[in-house]
Tab-separated table of C-alpha atoms in Angstrom:
chain	number	residue	atom	x	y	z
A	9	MET	CA	22.565	33.727	5.324
A	10	GLU	CA	22.939	37.102	7.463
A	11	GLU	CA	18.799	35.997	8.178
A	12	VAL	CA	18.955	32.886	9.359
A	13	ALA	CA	21.802	33.978	12.059
A	14	ASP	CA	20.092	36.762	12.848
A	15	PRO	CA	19.767	35.799	16.685
A	16	ALA	CA	16.180	36.180	16.560
A	17	ASN	CA	15.761	33.820	14.459
A	18	LEU	CA	18.131	31.249	15.794
A	19	ASN	CA	15.255	32.259	18.987
A	20	GLU	CA	12.382	30.798	17.029
A	21	ALA	CA	14.223	27.584	15.480
A	22	TRP	CA	15.788	27.161	19.180
A	23	LYS	CA	12.289	27.128	20.714
A	24	ARG	CA	10.442	25.124	18.018
A	25	VAL	CA	13.822	22.124	18.923
A	26	ARG	CA	13.642	22.814	21.729
A	27	ALA	CA	9.288	21.602	21.706
A	28	ASN	CA	9.935	19.167	19.320
A	29	ARG	CA	12.380	17.685	21.386
A	30	GLY	CA	13.411	14.887	20.029
A	31	ALA	CA	16.814	12.579	20.907
A	32	PRO	CA	20.089	12.929	20.958
A	33	GLY	CA	22.249	14.006	18.851
A	34	SER	CA	26.186	12.238	17.690
A	35	ASP	CA	27.779	14.430	20.407
A	36	GLY	CA	25.850	12.780	22.916
A	37	ILE	CA	23.922	16.812	23.543
A	38	THR	CA	20.326	16.038	24.411
A	39	VAL	CA	17.726	19.638	24.451
A	40	GLU	CA	18.029	19.877	27.985
A	41	ALA	CA	21.990	20.023	27.972
A	42	PHE	CA	21.765	22.495	25.662
A	43	PRO	CA	20.841	26.064	26.554
A	44	ASP	CA	24.269	25.116	29.265
A	45	TRP	CA	26.666	23.897	26.134
A	46	LEU	CA	25.439	26.248	24.094
A	47	GLY	CA	26.268	29.782	26.625
A	48	PRO	CA	29.389	31.012	25.795
A	49	ARG	CA	29.861	29.513	21.650
A	50	LYS	CA	26.255	31.758	21.313
A	51	GLU	CA	28.591	34.430	19.518
A	52	GLN	CA	31.283	31.646	17.436
A	53	LEU	CA	28.128	30.274	16.015
A	54	VAL	CA	26.385	33.433	14.667
A	55	GLU	CA	30.205	34.741	12.907
A	56	GLU	CA	30.410	30.939	11.744
A	57	LEU	CA	26.773	30.786	9.666
A	58	ARG	CA	28.359	34.911	8.871
A	59	ALA	CA	30.912	34.047	7.192
A	60	GLY	CA	29.753	30.615	5.868
A	61	THR	CA	32.808	27.784	7.640
A	62	TYR	CA	29.267	26.637	9.716
A	63	ARG	CA	30.394	22.928	9.680
A	64	PRO	CA	27.274	20.097	10.491
A	65	ARG	CA	28.721	17.408	13.269
A	66	VAL	CA	27.908	13.495	11.656
A	67	LEU	CA	24.419	12.613	12.200
A	68	ARG	CA	23.759	9.567	14.360
A	69	ARG	CA	21.998	6.687	12.633
A	70	MET	CA	18.163	4.756	14.424
A	71	ARG	CA	16.846	2.766	13.031
A	72	ILE	CA	12.716	2.218	12.966
A	73	PRO	CA	11.557	-0.877	13.177
A	74	LYS	CA	7.948	-0.737	11.177
A	75	PRO	CA	4.858	-2.943	10.702
A	76	ASN	CA	5.905	-4.556	7.962
A	77	GLY	CA	8.954	-6.068	9.008
A	78	GLY	CA	11.457	-3.672	7.300
A	79	GLU	CA	12.902	-0.556	9.251
A	80	ARG	CA	13.159	2.623	8.605
A	81	ILE	CA	16.876	4.529	8.552
A	82	LEU	CA	17.434	8.079	10.745
A	83	GLY	CA	19.766	10.300	10.791
A	84	ILE	CA	19.767	11.750	14.054
A	85	PRO	CA	21.387	15.344	13.601
A	86	THR	CA	22.988	17.488	16.685
A	87	VAL	CA	20.598	19.661	19.262
A	88	LEU	CA	22.835	22.528	17.328
A	89	ASP	CA	22.170	20.870	13.719
A	90	ARG	CA	18.538	20.725	14.245
A	91	VAL	CA	18.400	24.571	15.452
A	92	VAL	CA	20.454	25.769	12.392
A	93	GLN	CA	18.083	23.667	10.551
A	94	GLN	CA	15.791	25.248	11.527
A	95	ALA	CA	16.454	28.543	11.297
A	96	ILE	CA	17.887	28.465	7.352
A	97	LEU	CA	13.265	25.933	6.872
A	98	GLN	CA	12.038	29.401	8.760
A	99	VAL	CA	14.435	31.950	5.970
A	100	LEU	CA	13.513	29.010	2.394
A	101	GLN	CA	10.713	27.677	3.493
A	102	PRO	CA	8.544	31.253	2.460
A	103	ILE	CA	10.855	31.507	-0.567
A	104	LEU	CA	9.908	28.314	-2.015
A	105	ASP	CA	7.496	26.530	-0.810
A	106	PRO	CA	4.230	29.312	-2.802
A	107	SER	CA	6.399	28.119	-6.277
A	108	PHE	CA	5.271	24.884	-5.703
A	109	SER	CA	2.742	22.849	-7.085
A	110	GLU	CA	-0.433	23.252	-5.713
A	111	HIS	CA	-0.907	18.839	-6.006
A	112	SER	CA	1.799	18.169	-3.456
A	113	TYR	CA	-0.102	18.665	-0.341
A	114	GLY	CA	3.707	16.095	2.140
A	115	PHE	CA	4.987	18.212	4.336
A	116	ARG	CA	4.392	21.885	3.777
A	117	PRO	CA	1.731	24.795	5.535
A	118	ASN	CA	-1.232	24.497	5.751
A	119	ARG	CA	-0.974	22.140	4.189
A	120	ASN	CA	-2.053	18.318	5.075
A	121	ALA	CA	-3.162	14.464	4.106
A	122	HIS	CA	-6.756	15.486	4.447
A	123	GLN	CA	-6.497	18.106	1.848
A	124	ALA	CA	-4.533	15.465	-0.311
A	125	VAL	CA	-7.362	12.410	0.062
A	126	ALA	CA	-10.111	14.616	-0.352
A	127	ALA	CA	-8.399	15.923	-3.598
A	128	ALA	CA	-7.969	12.323	-4.977
A	129	GLN	CA	-11.564	11.847	-3.910
A	130	THR	CA	-12.018	14.927	-6.176
A	131	TYR	CA	-10.944	13.005	-9.121
A	132	ILE	CA	-13.024	9.495	-8.188
A	133	GLN	CA	-16.122	11.380	-8.437
A	134	GLN	CA	-15.125	13.162	-11.642
A	135	GLY	CA	-14.944	9.605	-13.137
A	136	TYR	CA	-10.609	8.800	-12.829
A	137	ASP	CA	-11.541	6.217	-10.834
A	138	TRP	CA	-7.620	4.200	-12.555
A	139	VAL	CA	-5.153	5.119	-10.333
A	140	VAL	CA	-1.558	5.077	-11.037
A	141	ASP	CA	0.019	4.355	-7.469
A	142	LEU	CA	3.930	5.098	-7.531
A	143	ASP	CA	6.064	4.959	-5.067
A	144	LEU	CA	10.191	6.188	-4.758
A	145	GLU	CA	11.953	2.965	-3.451
A	146	ALA	CA	13.489	4.314	-0.248
A	147	PHE	CA	13.901	8.041	-2.003
A	148	PHE	CA	15.262	10.127	1.011
A	149	ASP	CA	18.591	8.050	0.361
A	150	ARG	CA	18.885	8.785	-2.700
A	151	VAL	CA	18.575	12.312	-3.441
A	152	ASN	CA	20.862	13.282	-6.070
A	153	HIS	CA	23.285	15.761	-4.846
A	154	ASP	CA	25.427	17.438	-7.240
A	155	ARG	CA	21.080	17.555	-9.160
A	156	LEU	CA	19.978	19.546	-5.639
A	157	MET	CA	22.333	22.300	-5.247
A	158	SER	CA	23.053	22.985	-8.726
A	159	ARG	CA	18.780	23.324	-8.784
A	160	LEU	CA	19.237	25.447	-5.487
A	161	SER	CA	21.551	27.620	-7.423
A	162	GLN	CA	19.347	28.416	-9.296
A	163	ARG	CA	17.355	30.107	-6.493
A	164	ILE	CA	19.490	30.775	-4.077
A	165	ALA	CA	22.265	32.956	-4.731
A	166	ASP	CA	23.949	33.612	-1.369
A	167	LYS	CA	27.785	31.080	-1.158
A	168	ARG	CA	27.537	30.647	2.106
A	169	LEU	CA	24.025	29.140	2.360
A	170	ARG	CA	24.220	26.701	-0.321
A	171	TRP	CA	28.147	25.643	1.250
A	172	ILE	CA	26.285	24.695	4.334
A	173	ILE	CA	23.319	23.109	2.747
A	174	ARG	CA	25.087	21.170	1.752
A	175	GLY	CA	27.676	20.144	4.531
A	176	PHE	CA	24.147	19.221	5.834
A	177	LEU	CA	23.397	16.333	2.873
A	178	ARG	CA	27.178	15.768	2.643
A	179	SER	CA	27.784	15.193	6.916
A	180	GLY	CA	28.458	11.152	7.410
A	181	VAL	CA	26.276	9.020	9.325
A	182	MET	CA	28.175	7.460	12.982
A	183	GLU	CA	26.779	3.456	13.654
A	184	HIS	CA	28.306	0.852	16.518
A	185	GLY	CA	30.885	4.287	16.311
A	186	VAL	CA	31.777	4.216	12.615
A	187	THR	CA	31.390	7.142	10.564
A	188	ILE	CA	29.841	6.682	6.950
A	189	PRO	CA	30.287	8.859	4.499
A	190	THR	CA	27.111	10.525	2.931
A	191	THR	CA	27.417	10.448	-1.477
A	192	GLU	CA	23.446	11.261	-1.502
A	193	GLY	CA	20.377	11.755	0.093
A	194	THR	CA	18.540	13.682	2.341
A	195	PRO	CA	18.908	11.913	6.291
A	196	GLN	CA	14.911	12.343	7.571
A	197	GLY	CA	15.995	12.910	10.537
A	198	GLY	CA	16.550	17.590	10.409
A	199	PRO	CA	13.760	19.892	9.958
A	200	LEU	CA	15.956	20.746	7.103
A	201	SER	CA	15.248	17.658	4.612
A	202	PRO	CA	10.313	17.406	4.189
A	203	LEU	CA	11.775	21.320	2.684
A	204	LEU	CA	14.406	19.309	-0.243
A	205	ALA	CA	12.293	16.455	-0.819
A	206	ASN	CA	9.668	19.334	-1.248
A	207	PHE	CA	12.312	21.079	-3.818
A	208	VAL	CA	13.541	17.913	-5.749
A	209	LEU	CA	10.078	15.770	-6.467
A	210	ASP	CA	8.527	19.803	-7.531
A	211	GLU	CA	10.039	18.670	-11.068
A	212	LEU	CA	8.869	15.428	-10.029
A	213	ASP	CA	5.027	17.883	-9.716
A	214	ARG	CA	5.607	19.918	-12.831
A	215	GLU	CA	6.250	17.082	-15.056
A	216	LEU	CA	2.509	15.962	-14.861
A	217	GLU	CA	0.734	19.329	-15.110
A	218	GLU	CA	2.409	19.744	-17.739
A	219	ARG	CA	0.908	16.360	-19.125
A	220	GLY	CA	-2.576	16.929	-17.957
A	221	LEU	CA	-3.017	14.366	-14.940
A	222	ARG	CA	-4.007	14.562	-12.419
A	223	PHE	CA	-3.033	13.772	-9.841
A	224	VAL	CA	-1.759	14.251	-5.850
A	225	ARG	CA	1.225	14.376	-4.106
A	226	TYR	CA	2.056	13.449	-0.960
A	227	ALA	CA	6.073	13.507	0.282
A	228	ASP	CA	7.495	10.481	-1.401
A	229	ASP	CA	4.231	8.915	-2.912
A	230	ALA	CA	2.132	10.244	-5.726
A	231	ASN	CA	-1.339	9.128	-7.315
A	232	VAL	CA	-2.001	9.812	-11.024
A	233	TYR	CA	-5.845	8.976	-11.107
A	234	VAL	CA	-7.024	8.670	-14.844
A	235	ARG	CA	-10.293	7.362	-16.767
A	236	SER	CA	-9.417	3.897	-18.608
A	237	LYS	CA	-6.922	0.920	-17.244
A	238	ARG	CA	-5.046	1.297	-20.889
A	239	ALA	CA	-4.798	5.716	-19.779
A	240	ALA	CA	-3.520	4.385	-16.142
A	241	ASP	CA	-0.715	2.068	-17.872
A	242	ARG	CA	0.112	4.369	-20.459
A	243	ALA	CA	0.835	6.454	-17.153
A	244	PHE	CA	2.861	3.738	-15.578
A	245	GLU	CA	5.973	3.000	-17.564
A	246	ASN	CA	5.608	7.085	-19.112
A	247	LEU	CA	5.683	7.650	-15.643
A	248	ILE	CA	8.645	5.506	-14.556
A	249	GLY	CA	10.861	6.791	-17.551
A	250	VAL	CA	10.577	9.710	-16.335
A	251	ILE	CA	10.991	10.132	-12.806
A	252	GLU	CA	14.558	6.757	-12.676
A	253	GLY	CA	16.134	8.638	-16.267
A	254	PHE	CA	15.327	12.007	-16.018
A	255	LEU	CA	15.723	12.362	-12.026
A	256	GLN	CA	16.967	9.868	-10.849
A	257	LEU	CA	15.517	8.447	-8.090
A	258	LYS	CA	14.217	4.849	-7.967
A	259	VAL	CA	10.508	2.942	-8.246
A	260	ASN	CA	9.239	1.327	-5.824
A	261	ARG	CA	7.619	-1.714	-8.200
A	262	ALA	CA	6.739	-4.350	-4.985
A	263	LYS	CA	4.052	-1.043	-3.840
A	264	SER	CA	2.878	1.251	-7.463
A	265	ALA	CA	0.572	-0.750	-8.619
A	266	VAL	CA	-2.223	0.283	-11.936
A	267	GLY	CA	-4.977	-0.091	-10.227
A	268	ARG	CA	-8.766	0.733	-8.852
A	269	PRO	CA	-8.317	3.395	-6.184
A	270	TRP	CA	-11.352	0.963	-4.233
A	271	GLU	CA	-8.292	-1.418	-4.243
A	272	ARG	CA	-5.002	1.258	-3.925
A	273	LYS	CA	-5.035	2.890	-0.315
A	274	LEU	CA	-3.665	6.497	0.002
A	275	LEU	CA	-1.899	8.236	3.615
A	276	GLY	CA	-3.549	5.536	5.356
A	277	PHE	CA	-7.820	5.783	3.587
A	278	SER	CA	-9.683	4.381	0.999
A	279	PHE	CA	-12.684	4.564	-0.757
A	280	ILE	CA	-15.249	2.573	-0.944
A	281	ARG	CA	-16.540	1.704	-4.783
A	282	GLY	CA	-19.666	4.123	-6.964
A	283	PRO	CA	-20.607	7.294	-7.385
A	284	GLU	CA	-19.435	9.042	-4.464
A	285	ALA	CA	-16.383	7.061	-3.860
A	286	LYS	CA	-17.105	7.636	0.919
A	287	ARG	CA	-13.805	7.320	2.212
A	288	ARG	CA	-12.688	4.849	4.149
A	289	ILE	CA	-10.416	3.035	5.897
A	290	ALA	CA	-8.045	0.762	4.586
A	291	PRO	CA	-7.763	-2.831	5.504
A	292	LYS	CA	-3.835	-2.706	6.863
A	293	ALA	CA	-4.795	0.848	9.130
A	294	LEU	CA	-7.625	-1.087	10.223
A	295	GLU	CA	-5.492	-4.348	11.113
A	296	LYS	CA	-2.615	-2.064	12.623
A	297	LEU	CA	-5.006	-0.092	15.670
A	298	LYS	CA	-6.333	-3.152	16.762
A	299	GLY	CA	-2.891	-4.889	16.547
A	300	LYS	CA	-2.158	-1.403	19.364
A	301	VAL	CA	-4.979	-2.314	21.207
A	302	ARG	CA	-4.102	-6.250	21.475
A	303	ARG	CA	-1.046	-5.146	22.588
A	304	LEU	CA	-2.930	-2.165	24.982
A	305	THR	CA	-5.527	-4.505	27.159
A	306	ARG	CA	-3.206	-7.284	26.822
A	307	PRO	CA	-2.435	-8.325	30.442
A	308	GLY	CA	-0.022	-7.926	32.255
A	309	ARG	CA	1.645	-5.213	34.900
A	310	PHE	CA	0.169	-2.075	34.561
A	311	SER	CA	-2.903	-1.358	36.501
A	312	PHE	CA	-6.324	-1.101	34.436
A	313	LEU	CA	-6.242	2.841	35.288
A	314	ASP	CA	-3.162	3.099	33.093
A	315	VAL	CA	-4.442	0.588	30.480
A	316	MET	CA	-7.147	3.091	29.723
A	317	GLY	CA	-4.814	5.737	30.057
A	318	ARG	CA	-2.192	4.980	27.404
A	319	LEU	CA	-5.285	3.242	25.852
A	320	LYS	CA	-7.062	7.510	25.506
A	321	ARG	CA	-3.475	8.340	24.250
A	322	TYR	CA	-3.227	6.402	21.131
A	323	LEU	CA	-7.208	6.464	21.196
A	324	VAL	CA	-7.070	10.310	20.177
A	325	GLY	CA	-4.378	10.711	17.902
A	326	TRP	CA	-6.105	7.902	15.690
A	327	ARG	CA	-9.808	9.108	15.845
A	328	SER	CA	-8.202	12.957	15.790
A	329	TYR	CA	-6.680	11.350	12.177
A	330	PHE	CA	-9.237	9.189	11.090
A	331	GLY	CA	-12.119	10.457	11.992
A	332	PHE	CA	-11.822	11.724	8.107
A	333	CYS	CA	-13.790	8.653	6.765
A	334	GLN	CA	-17.213	8.269	6.403
A	335	THR	CA	-17.740	4.841	7.154
A	336	PRO	CA	-19.414	5.423	11.028
A	337	THR	CA	-20.149	1.177	10.873
A	338	ILE	CA	-16.788	1.147	10.869
A	339	LEU	CA	-15.911	2.453	14.070
A	340	ARG	CA	-19.351	2.704	15.900
A	341	ASP	CA	-17.597	-1.802	15.233
A	342	LEU	CA	-14.402	-0.439	15.814
A	343	ASP	CA	-16.033	1.114	19.286
A	344	SER	CA	-17.367	-1.805	20.628
A	345	TRP	CA	-14.557	-4.132	20.254
A	346	ILE	CA	-12.131	-1.652	21.958
A	347	ARG	CA	-15.140	-2.210	24.708
A	348	ARG	CA	-15.246	-6.369	24.539
A	349	ARG	CA	-11.058	-6.393	24.746
A	350	LEU	CA	-11.678	-4.356	28.025
A	351	ARG	CA	-14.159	-5.970	29.543
A	352	ALA	CA	-12.190	-9.582	29.002
A	353	LEU	CA	-9.232	-7.736	30.475
A	354	ILE	CA	-10.497	-6.427	34.139
A	355	TRP	CA	-12.787	-10.378	33.484
A	356	ARG	CA	-9.355	-11.395	33.777
A	357	ARG	CA	-8.466	-10.010	36.603
A	358	TRP	CA	-10.375	-10.201	38.376
A	359	LYS	CA	-9.177	-14.407	38.370
A	360	THR	CA	-11.051	-16.246	40.666
A	361	CYS	CA	-15.331	-17.111	41.155
A	362	PRO	CA	-15.968	-15.531	44.433
A	363	ARG	CA	-14.362	-12.105	43.140
A	364	ARG	CA	-16.368	-12.770	39.593
A	365	GLN	CA	-19.174	-12.584	41.366
A	366	ALA	CA	-18.793	-10.349	44.323
A	367	GLU	CA	-17.477	-7.724	41.995
A	368	LEU	CA	-20.491	-7.828	39.457
A	369	ARG	CA	-21.789	-6.968	42.896
A	370	LYS	CA	-20.590	-4.542	43.220
A	371	HIS	CA	-22.120	-2.982	39.861
A	372	ALA	CA	-25.310	-3.581	40.354
A	373	VAL	CA	-25.867	-6.788	39.053
A	374	ASN	CA	-28.585	-8.938	39.588
A	375	PRO	CA	-27.307	-11.862	42.400
A	376	GLN	CA	-28.287	-14.950	40.322
A	377	ALA	CA	-27.017	-13.257	37.448
A	378	ALA	CA	-23.210	-12.824	38.893
A	379	ALA	CA	-22.937	-15.746	40.035
A	380	LYS	CA	-24.308	-17.491	36.568
A	381	LEU	CA	-22.316	-15.690	35.115
A	382	ALA	CA	-19.352	-15.665	38.200
A	383	GLY	CA	-19.218	-20.059	37.216
A	384	SER	CA	-18.931	-20.362	33.899
A	385	SER	CA	-16.580	-22.029	32.392
A	386	LEU	CA	-16.915	-20.381	29.261
A	387	GLY	CA	-14.060	-17.544	27.846
A	388	PRO	CA	-13.075	-13.635	28.446
A	389	TRP	CA	-13.635	-13.251	24.410
A	390	PHE	CA	-16.993	-14.983	24.968
A	391	LEU	CA	-17.972	-13.468	28.579
A	392	SER	CA	-17.188	-10.080	27.773
A	393	ARG	CA	-20.928	-9.802	25.489
A	394	ALA	CA	-22.485	-12.148	28.524
A	395	THR	CA	-25.243	-8.928	29.784
A	396	PRO	CA	-24.752	-8.509	33.419
A	397	LEU	CA	-20.722	-7.515	31.995
A	398	GLN	CA	-22.712	-5.030	29.498
A	399	PHE	CA	-24.532	-3.846	31.804
A	400	ALA	CA	-22.235	-4.073	34.898
A	401	PHE	CA	-19.263	-1.711	31.658
A	402	SER	CA	-21.250	0.233	29.992
A	403	THR	CA	-20.687	2.316	26.902
A	404	ARG	CA	-21.288	5.457	29.923
A	405	TRP	CA	-19.736	3.205	32.270
A	406	PHE	CA	-16.336	3.211	29.872
A	407	ALA	CA	-17.140	7.169	28.719
A	408	ALA	CA	-16.940	7.902	32.546
A	409	HIS	CA	-14.146	6.464	33.530
A	410	GLY	CA	-12.245	8.874	30.051
A	411	LEU	CA	-12.796	6.059	27.294
A	412	PRO	CA	-12.618	8.525	23.511
A	413	SER	CA	-15.316	7.208	21.348
A	414	LEU	CA	-13.920	6.699	18.202
A	415	GLN	CA	-16.700	8.192	16.057
A	416	PRO	CA	-16.406	11.924	15.843
A	417	THR	CA	-18.327	14.216	18.382
A	418	HIS	CA	-19.419	16.862	16.283
């Protein structure tokens, strides 16, 4: 706890919290207002931490809609609690993380989703082309506090630190002005939750390793790779027993299944059937991209420059993740489809025949071709493939105006 409460550690924690920004907690204090609020309370905070008397505040519940129609429930700590959690994380992570399984990739230093997907691809290439796809139902809401704290006591001797961690687990959540007690779970939304989740699920990792199974785990998603359907079915039933019995968690049977890797998805990716098992973008991820692009390029009140700016921010982030696929043809097709969406948007905004003809002429389109296209009764989506419009708004034109390509630059 002396390390946690060290002013240098707390200052570093504040820098991380400030960089991540985020919404205010139940006390309404924003990241911007926090320094002034904390000023006269700094010494008291350090004293409470060292004495083990610090008491976390109630969480503010936030519900975020999911694309599938469900919702993700977050528990937003106050800014002060986020700083304290981050300070604890900075001390605990170097102690706990090195002991975690090499097959665990989520929310760990120097590990990421791409590494997990690449590891899965290696297993498939080696002939382990049946997968047990395990999804834990509402994992973050179901962690048993007593079990977690009992295991933590085996690693962390400082009772003050364990007491404060239990305080974070049991701080309760506020929704519509009503405080609801929390008797289980590690609410998503605080800096400490991912480390505690990995600490809990390290038991699952060790069980899988003891059975000699090949697997990758990213947070509460685990994929186990075996050579036959019979082995997969056997592993599926055995592991459900371990997870629901020994670990006291629950498997989401609607999302968990035995299948071939090219039929399932892992962190937004899937694989092409064959000895190379090339990485491809999962169909749902492609539909999500197209849905987002449709919304961004829908006719509305935003200027074309604003549309391009929003699109650029989204596509750059998408490319940095999904550019890891090994199917360049898909990326080229998506680039072409996005340009068509933008040409159709431009065509709609010109509205009248005279303006369309004049704008095409400005873009050096032949007068006769401009007149013919401007007078067409066909729809914007069909005309977005017309040669004059492709000439006016070419790939080079969009690149010059800031539209990023989805194809990797290397």
